[in-house]
Tab-separated table of C-alpha atoms and ligand atoms in Angstrom:
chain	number	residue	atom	x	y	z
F	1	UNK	CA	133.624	11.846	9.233
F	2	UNK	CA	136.467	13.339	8.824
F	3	UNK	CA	138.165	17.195	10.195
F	4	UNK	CA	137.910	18.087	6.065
F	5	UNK	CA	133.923	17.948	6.496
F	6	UNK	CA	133.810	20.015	9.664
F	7	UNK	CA	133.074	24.039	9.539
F	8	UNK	CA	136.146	25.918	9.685
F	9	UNK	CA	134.751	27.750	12.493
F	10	UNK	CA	134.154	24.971	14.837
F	11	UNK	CA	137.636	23.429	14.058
F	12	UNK	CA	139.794	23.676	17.207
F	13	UNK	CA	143.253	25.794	16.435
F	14	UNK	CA	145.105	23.037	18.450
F	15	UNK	CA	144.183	20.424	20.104
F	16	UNK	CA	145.797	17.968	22.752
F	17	UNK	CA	145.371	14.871	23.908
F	18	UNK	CA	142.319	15.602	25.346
F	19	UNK	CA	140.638	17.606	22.544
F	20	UNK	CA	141.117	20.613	24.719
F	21	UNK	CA	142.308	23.509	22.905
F	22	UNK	CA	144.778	25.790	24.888
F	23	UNK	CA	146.452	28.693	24.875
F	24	UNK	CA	149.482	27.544	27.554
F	25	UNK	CA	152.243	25.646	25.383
F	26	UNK	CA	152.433	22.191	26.391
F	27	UNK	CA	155.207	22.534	29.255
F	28	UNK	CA	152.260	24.611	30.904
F	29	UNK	CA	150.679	22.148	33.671
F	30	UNK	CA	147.467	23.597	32.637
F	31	UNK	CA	147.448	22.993	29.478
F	32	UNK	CA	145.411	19.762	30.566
F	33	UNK	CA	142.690	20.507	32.501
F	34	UNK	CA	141.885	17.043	32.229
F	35	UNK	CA	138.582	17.969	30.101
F	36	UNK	CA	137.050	14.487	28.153
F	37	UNK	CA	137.243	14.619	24.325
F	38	UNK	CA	136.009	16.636	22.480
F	39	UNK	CA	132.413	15.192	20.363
F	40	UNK	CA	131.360	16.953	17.444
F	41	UNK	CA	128.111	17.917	17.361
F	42	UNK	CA	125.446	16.590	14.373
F	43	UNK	CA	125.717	20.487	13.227
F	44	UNK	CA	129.263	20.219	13.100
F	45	UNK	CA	129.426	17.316	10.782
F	46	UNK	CA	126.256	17.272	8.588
F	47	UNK	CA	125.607	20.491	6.790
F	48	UNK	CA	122.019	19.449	6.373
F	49	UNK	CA	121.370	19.443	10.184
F	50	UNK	CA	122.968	22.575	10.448
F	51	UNK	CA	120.843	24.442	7.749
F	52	UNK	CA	117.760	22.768	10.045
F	53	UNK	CA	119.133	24.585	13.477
F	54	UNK	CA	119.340	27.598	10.906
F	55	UNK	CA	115.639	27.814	10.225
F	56	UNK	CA	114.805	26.791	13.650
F	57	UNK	CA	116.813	29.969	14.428
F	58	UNK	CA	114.952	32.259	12.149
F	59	UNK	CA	111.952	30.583	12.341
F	60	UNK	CA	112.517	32.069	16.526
F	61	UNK	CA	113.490	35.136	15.928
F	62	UNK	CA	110.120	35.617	13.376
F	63	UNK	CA	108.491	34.688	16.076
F	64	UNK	CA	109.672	37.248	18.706
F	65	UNK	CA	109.072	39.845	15.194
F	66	UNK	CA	105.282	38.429	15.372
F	67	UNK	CA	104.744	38.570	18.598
F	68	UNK	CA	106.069	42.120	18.692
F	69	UNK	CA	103.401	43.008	16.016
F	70	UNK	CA	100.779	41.592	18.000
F	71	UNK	CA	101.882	43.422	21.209
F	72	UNK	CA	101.161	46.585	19.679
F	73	UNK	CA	97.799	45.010	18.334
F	74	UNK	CA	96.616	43.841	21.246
F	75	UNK	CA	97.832	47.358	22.614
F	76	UNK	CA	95.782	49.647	20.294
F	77	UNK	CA	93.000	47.021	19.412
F	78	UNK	CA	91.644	45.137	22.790
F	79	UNK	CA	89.292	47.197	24.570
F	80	UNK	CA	90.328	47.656	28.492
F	81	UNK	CA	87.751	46.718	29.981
F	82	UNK	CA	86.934	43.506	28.092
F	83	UNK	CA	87.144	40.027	30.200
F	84	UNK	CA	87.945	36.766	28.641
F	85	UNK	CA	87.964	33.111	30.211
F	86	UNK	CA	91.008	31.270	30.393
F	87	UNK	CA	91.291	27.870	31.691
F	88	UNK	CA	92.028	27.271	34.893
F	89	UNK	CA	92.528	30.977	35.831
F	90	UNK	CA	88.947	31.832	35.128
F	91	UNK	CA	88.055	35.323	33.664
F	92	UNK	CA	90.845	37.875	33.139
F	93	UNK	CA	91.055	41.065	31.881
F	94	UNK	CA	91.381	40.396	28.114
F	95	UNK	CA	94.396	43.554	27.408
F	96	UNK	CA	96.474	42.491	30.279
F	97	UNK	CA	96.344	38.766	28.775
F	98	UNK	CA	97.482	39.626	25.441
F	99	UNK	CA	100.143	42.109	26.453
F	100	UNK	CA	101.500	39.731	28.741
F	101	UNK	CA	101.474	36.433	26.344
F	102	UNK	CA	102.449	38.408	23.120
F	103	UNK	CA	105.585	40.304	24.984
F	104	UNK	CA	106.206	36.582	26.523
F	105	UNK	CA	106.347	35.017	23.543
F	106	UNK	CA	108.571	37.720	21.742
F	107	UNK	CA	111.346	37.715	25.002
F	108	UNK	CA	111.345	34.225	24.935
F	109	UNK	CA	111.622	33.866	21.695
F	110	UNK	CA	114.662	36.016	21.305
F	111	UNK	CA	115.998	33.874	24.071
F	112	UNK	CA	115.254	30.623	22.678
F	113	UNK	CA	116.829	31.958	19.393
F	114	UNK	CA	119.398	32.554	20.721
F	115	UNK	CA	120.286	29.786	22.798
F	116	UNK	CA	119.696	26.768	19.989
F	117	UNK	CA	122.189	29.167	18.032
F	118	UNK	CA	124.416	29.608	20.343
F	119	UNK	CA	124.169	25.673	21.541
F	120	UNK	CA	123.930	23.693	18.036
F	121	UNK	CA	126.014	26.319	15.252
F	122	UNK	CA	128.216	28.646	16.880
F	123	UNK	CA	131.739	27.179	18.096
F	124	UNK	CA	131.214	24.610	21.115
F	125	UNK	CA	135.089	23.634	20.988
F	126	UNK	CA	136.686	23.769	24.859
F	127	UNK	CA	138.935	26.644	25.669
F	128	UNK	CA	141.693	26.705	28.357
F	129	UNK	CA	142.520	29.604	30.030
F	130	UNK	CA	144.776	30.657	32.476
F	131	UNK	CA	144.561	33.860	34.941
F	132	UNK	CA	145.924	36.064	35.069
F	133	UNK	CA	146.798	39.628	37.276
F	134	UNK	CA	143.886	41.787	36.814
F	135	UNK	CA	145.639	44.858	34.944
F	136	UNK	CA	145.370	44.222	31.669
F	137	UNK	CA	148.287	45.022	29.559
F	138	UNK	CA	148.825	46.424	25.908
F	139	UNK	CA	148.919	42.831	24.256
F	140	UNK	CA	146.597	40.842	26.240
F	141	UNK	CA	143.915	44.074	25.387
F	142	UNK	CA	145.306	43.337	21.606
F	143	UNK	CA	144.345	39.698	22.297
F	144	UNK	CA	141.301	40.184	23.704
F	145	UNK	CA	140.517	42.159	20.475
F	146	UNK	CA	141.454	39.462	17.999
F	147	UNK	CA	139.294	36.901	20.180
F	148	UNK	CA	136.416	38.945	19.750
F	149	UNK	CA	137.151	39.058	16.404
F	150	UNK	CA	137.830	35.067	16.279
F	151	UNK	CA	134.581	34.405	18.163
F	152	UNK	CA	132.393	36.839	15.974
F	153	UNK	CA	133.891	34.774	13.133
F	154	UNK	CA	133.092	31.536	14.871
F	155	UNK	CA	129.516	32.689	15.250
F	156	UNK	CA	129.198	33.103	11.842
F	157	UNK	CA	127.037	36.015	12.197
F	158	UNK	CA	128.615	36.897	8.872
F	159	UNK	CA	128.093	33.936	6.590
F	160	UNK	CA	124.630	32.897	8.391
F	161	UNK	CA	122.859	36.043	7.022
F	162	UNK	CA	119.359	34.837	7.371
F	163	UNK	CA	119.959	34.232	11.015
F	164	UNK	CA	121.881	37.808	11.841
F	165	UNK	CA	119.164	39.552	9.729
F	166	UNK	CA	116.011	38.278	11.452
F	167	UNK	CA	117.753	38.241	14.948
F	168	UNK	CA	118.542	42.157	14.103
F	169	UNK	CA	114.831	42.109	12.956
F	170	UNK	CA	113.232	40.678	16.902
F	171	UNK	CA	115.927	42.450	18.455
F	172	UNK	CA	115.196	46.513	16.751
F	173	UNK	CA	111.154	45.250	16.861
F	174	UNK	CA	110.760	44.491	20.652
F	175	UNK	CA	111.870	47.409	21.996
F	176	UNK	CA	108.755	48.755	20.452
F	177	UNK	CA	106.738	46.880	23.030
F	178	UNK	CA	108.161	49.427	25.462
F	179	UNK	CA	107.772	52.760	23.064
F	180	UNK	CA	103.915	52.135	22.769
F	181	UNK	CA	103.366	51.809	26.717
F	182	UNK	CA	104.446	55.238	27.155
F	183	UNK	CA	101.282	56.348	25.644
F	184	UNK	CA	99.730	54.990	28.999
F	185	UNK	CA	101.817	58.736	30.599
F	186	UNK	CA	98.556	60.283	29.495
F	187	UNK	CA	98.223	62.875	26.562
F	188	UNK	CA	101.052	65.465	26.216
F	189	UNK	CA	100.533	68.028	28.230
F	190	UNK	CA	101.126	70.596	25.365
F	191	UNK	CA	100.759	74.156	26.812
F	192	UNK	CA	98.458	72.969	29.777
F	193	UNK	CA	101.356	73.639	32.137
F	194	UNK	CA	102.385	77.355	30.860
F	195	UNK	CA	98.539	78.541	32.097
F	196	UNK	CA	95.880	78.354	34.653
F	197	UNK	CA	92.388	78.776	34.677
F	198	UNK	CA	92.560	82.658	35.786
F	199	UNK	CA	91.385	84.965	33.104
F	200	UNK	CA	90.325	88.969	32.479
F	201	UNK	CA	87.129	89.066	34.969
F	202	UNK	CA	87.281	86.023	36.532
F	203	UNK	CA	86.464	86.421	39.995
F	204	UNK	CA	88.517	85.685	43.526
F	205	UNK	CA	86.524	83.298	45.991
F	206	UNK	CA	87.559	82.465	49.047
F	207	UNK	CA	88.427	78.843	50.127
F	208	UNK	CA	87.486	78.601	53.024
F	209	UNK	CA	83.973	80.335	52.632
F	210	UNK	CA	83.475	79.714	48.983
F	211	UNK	CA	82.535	83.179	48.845
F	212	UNK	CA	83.711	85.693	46.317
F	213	UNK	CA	86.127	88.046	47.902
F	214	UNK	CA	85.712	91.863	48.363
F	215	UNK	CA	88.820	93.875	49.002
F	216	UNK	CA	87.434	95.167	52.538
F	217	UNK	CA	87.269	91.031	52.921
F	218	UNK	CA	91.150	91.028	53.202
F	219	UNK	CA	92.957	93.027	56.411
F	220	UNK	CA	96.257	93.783	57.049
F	221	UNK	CA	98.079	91.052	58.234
F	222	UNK	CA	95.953	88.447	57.492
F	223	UNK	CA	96.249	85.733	54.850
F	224	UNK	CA	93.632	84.587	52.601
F	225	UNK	CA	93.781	81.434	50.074
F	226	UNK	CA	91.795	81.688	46.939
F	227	UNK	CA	90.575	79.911	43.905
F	228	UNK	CA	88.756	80.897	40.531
F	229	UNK	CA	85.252	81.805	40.413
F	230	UNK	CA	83.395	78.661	39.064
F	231	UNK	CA	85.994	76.057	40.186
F	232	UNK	CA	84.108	73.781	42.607
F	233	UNK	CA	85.399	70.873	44.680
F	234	UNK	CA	83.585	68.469	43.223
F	235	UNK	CA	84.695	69.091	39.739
F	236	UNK	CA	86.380	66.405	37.615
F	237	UNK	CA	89.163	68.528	37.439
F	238	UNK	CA	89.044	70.379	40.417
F	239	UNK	CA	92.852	68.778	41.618
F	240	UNK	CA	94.524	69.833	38.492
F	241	UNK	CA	92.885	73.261	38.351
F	242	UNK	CA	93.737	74.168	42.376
F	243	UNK	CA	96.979	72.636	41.926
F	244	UNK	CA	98.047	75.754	39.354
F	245	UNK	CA	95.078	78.139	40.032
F	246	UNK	CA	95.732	78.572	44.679
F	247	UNK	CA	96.248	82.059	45.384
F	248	UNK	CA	97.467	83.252	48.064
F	249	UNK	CA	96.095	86.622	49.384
F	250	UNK	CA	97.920	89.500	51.675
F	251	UNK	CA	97.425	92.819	52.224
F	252	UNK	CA	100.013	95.165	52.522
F	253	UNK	CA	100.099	99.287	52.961
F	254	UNK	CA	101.517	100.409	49.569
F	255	UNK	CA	103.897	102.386	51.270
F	256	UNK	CA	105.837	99.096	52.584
F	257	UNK	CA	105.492	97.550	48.902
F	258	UNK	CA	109.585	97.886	47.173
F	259	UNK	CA	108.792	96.520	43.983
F	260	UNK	CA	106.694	98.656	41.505
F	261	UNK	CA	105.247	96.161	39.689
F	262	UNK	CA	104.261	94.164	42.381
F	263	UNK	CA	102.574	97.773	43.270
F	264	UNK	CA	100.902	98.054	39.600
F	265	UNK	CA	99.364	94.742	39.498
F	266	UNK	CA	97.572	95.262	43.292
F	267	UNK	CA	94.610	96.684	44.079
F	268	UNK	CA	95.095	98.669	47.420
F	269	UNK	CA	97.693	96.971	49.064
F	270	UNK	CA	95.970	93.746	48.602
F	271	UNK	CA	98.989	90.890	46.527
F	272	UNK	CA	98.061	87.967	44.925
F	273	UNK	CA	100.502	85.594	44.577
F	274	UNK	CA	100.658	81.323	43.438
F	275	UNK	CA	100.325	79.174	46.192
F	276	UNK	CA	102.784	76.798	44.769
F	277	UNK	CA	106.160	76.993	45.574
F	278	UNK	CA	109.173	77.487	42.666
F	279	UNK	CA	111.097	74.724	44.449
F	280	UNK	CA	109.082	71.582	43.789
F	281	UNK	CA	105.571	72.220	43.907
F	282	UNK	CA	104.542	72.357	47.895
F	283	UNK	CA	101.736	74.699	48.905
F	284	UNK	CA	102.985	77.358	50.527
F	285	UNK	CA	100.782	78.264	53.728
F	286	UNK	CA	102.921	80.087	56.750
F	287	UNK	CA	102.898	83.716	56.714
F	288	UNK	CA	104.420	86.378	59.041
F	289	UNK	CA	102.605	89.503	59.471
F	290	UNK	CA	105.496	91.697	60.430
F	291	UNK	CA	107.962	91.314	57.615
F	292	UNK	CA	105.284	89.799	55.043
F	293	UNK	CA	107.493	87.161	54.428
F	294	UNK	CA	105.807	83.416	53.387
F	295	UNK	CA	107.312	80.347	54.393
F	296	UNK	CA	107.375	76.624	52.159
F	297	UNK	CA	107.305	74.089	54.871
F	298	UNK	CA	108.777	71.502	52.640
F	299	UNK	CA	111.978	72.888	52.481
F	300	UNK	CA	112.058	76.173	54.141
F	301	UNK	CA	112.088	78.686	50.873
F	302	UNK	CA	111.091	82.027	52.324
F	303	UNK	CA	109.529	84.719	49.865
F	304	UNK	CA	109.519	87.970	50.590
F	305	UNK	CA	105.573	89.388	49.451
F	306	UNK	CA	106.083	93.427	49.970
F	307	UNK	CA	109.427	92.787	47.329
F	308	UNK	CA	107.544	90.712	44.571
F	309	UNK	CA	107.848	87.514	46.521
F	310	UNK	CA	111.592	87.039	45.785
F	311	UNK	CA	113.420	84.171	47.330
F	312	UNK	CA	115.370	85.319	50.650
F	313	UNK	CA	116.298	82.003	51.849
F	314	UNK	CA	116.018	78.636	50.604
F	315	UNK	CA	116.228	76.053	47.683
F	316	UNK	CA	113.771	77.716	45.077
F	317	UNK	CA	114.817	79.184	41.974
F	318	UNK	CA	112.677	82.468	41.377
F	319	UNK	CA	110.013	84.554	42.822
F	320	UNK	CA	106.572	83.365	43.044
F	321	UNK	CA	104.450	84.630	39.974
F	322	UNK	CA	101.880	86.970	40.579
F	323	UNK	CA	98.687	87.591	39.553
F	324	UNK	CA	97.215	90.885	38.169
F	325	UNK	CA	93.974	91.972	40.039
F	326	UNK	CA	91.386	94.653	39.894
F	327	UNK	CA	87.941	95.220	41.345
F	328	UNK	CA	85.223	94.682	38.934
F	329	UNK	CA	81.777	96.571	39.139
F	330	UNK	CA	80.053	94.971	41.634
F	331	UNK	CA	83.339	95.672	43.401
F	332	UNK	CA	84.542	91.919	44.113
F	333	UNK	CA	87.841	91.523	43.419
F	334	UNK	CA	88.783	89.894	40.182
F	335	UNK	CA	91.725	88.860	37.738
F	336	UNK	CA	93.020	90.890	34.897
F	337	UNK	CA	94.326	88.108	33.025
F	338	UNK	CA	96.300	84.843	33.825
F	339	UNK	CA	99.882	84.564	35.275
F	340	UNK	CA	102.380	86.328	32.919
F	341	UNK	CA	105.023	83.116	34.287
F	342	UNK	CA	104.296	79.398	34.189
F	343	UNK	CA	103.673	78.769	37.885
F	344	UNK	CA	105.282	76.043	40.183
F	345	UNK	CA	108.641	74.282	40.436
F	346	UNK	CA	112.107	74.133	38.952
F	347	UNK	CA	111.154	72.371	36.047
F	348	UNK	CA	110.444	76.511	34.573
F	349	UNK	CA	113.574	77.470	36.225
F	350	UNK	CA	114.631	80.331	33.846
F	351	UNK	CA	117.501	81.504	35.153
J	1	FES	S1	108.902	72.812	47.786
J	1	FES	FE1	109.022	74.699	48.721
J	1	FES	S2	110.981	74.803	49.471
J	1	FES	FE2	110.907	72.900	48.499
């Protein structure tokens, strides 16, 4: 057969003896890199054949789309906790299988695609190259330009339309694989994380005793932690509650209390404030008596509790919130309402 019946593309600019095709003139003692001759491929030669490694191609990449599909399938459709028997592994858990085999088959796929293309159609003519100093200047950046645009000719990503369209098809379909897991984060949060459980009348209990709390319950000095009436440990959502709903508990004379809010929303001297500090989330627990100042042990944040619990030292953002508290009839204290301010770390920072 002769050069007239090969593909433009896979014809060699220049050749030398050897087949090689080089960039060096041939003065250049590597021009010759002593490479054997160059053999044209079946593809190269016999149009037929190559419009075969075409299909093959597509018929890959339709695959990978496929086994995309049947990802997400397997993803929304296959119950969790179903088993199935596979030889010789025994029984496995049916959704794990079928994630892992569909999202196998549509990687390898893609990669098998791609490597039959790359191996029997694009351009397997040898190159000769010499090095050169690292810097690269103004023309050899030119150059590298125009052989990007030479090999994106050879590749014939252009003329070879069915490939390039169903290899853009795999290649924009598998990501999806990766979309669909995130649904495994759990359901948005929505505004879950802008309020607690503490409403109007909602009682304070102590932690410790599990006792609602009376306001001759907390003394000067001391520090009391405490959750919402009705929370108990061994509810289903006891961690999630505590983890925005811990109080922390002082009392203070209101003489010594600076901020007149902070004086407003108490109930004779007695504070609440979150437990959970504005840095990143740590329960705050160390309190000194003298200067009513609270301590985060994780990274030292000190708030001040007679000045609405601003930040005097330390890596967090804002004051703690506070909650609004009253004594109800029976006089045990209670909550007039939930935090005004999304409690907890920098991820509220407002400024
Ligand atoms: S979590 Fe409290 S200072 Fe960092």
């Amino acid at each position: 057969m002769s050069s007239q019946d090969i593909p433009e593309e896979n014809l060699p600019a220049e050749q030398d003896a050897h087949g090689a095709v080089g960039v060096a003139d041939d003065k250049d003692p590597f021009a010759d890199p002593g490479l054997p001759p160059h053999e044209h491929r079946v593809q190269d030669i016999d149009e037929r054949a190559a419009k075969r490694s075409e299909r093959t191609v597509a018929m890959l990449f339709t695959l990978s789309m496929l086994a995309t599909i049947g990802f997400i399938a397997a993803y929304v459709g296959v119950p969790h906790d179903k088993a199935i028997f596979v030889f010789p592994i025994g029984h496995i858990n049916a959704l794990n299988f079928s994630l892992g085999l569909t999202l196998g088959v549509a990687l390898f796929a893609i990669g098998a695609g791609a490597v039959h293309w790359a191996r029997t159609l694009m351009s397997d003519v040898e190159m000769v190259d010499e090095r050169h100093p690292i810097e690269a200047p103004p023309e050899v950046r030119e150059k590298v330009f125009d052989d990007w645009k030479q090999g994106a000719k050879e590749s014939a990503i252009g003329r070879r339309k069915l490939i390039r369209n169903t290899m853009l098809g795999a290649l924009t379909l598998v990501p999806l694989a990766g979309v669909v897991l995130l649904r495994d984060l759990g359901p948005l949060p929505g505004t879950k994380l802008r309020h607690t459980m503490w409403r109007k009348g909602l009682q304070l209990v102590n932690m410790n005793t599990n006792e609602p709390l009376r306001p001759e319950d907390v003394a000067v000095g001391s520090l009391t932690f405490a959750k919402p009436e009705g929370l108990e440990e061994h509810d289903e959502e006891f961690q999630t509650e505590i983890a925005k709903a811990a109080l922390m508990i002082v009392r203070i004379q209101p003489d010594n209390i600076k901020d007149k809010r902070e004086l407003e929303w108490s109930h004779d001297g007695i504070v609440a404030y979150s437990k959970i500090c504005t840095h990143v989330g740590c329960p705050i627990s160390l309190y000194e008596q003298q200067t009513h100042h609270v301590l985060c042990p994780c990274h030292q944040s000190t708030f001040d509790l007679s000045d609405g619990a601003r930040v005097i030292f330390g890596p967090a953002g804002h004051a703690l919130p506070q909650l609004r508290i009253g004594v109800n009839e029976e006089g045990y204290l209670e909550a007039l309402g939930d935090f005004e301010e999304p409690v907890g770390p920098a991820f509220w920072e407002r400024g």
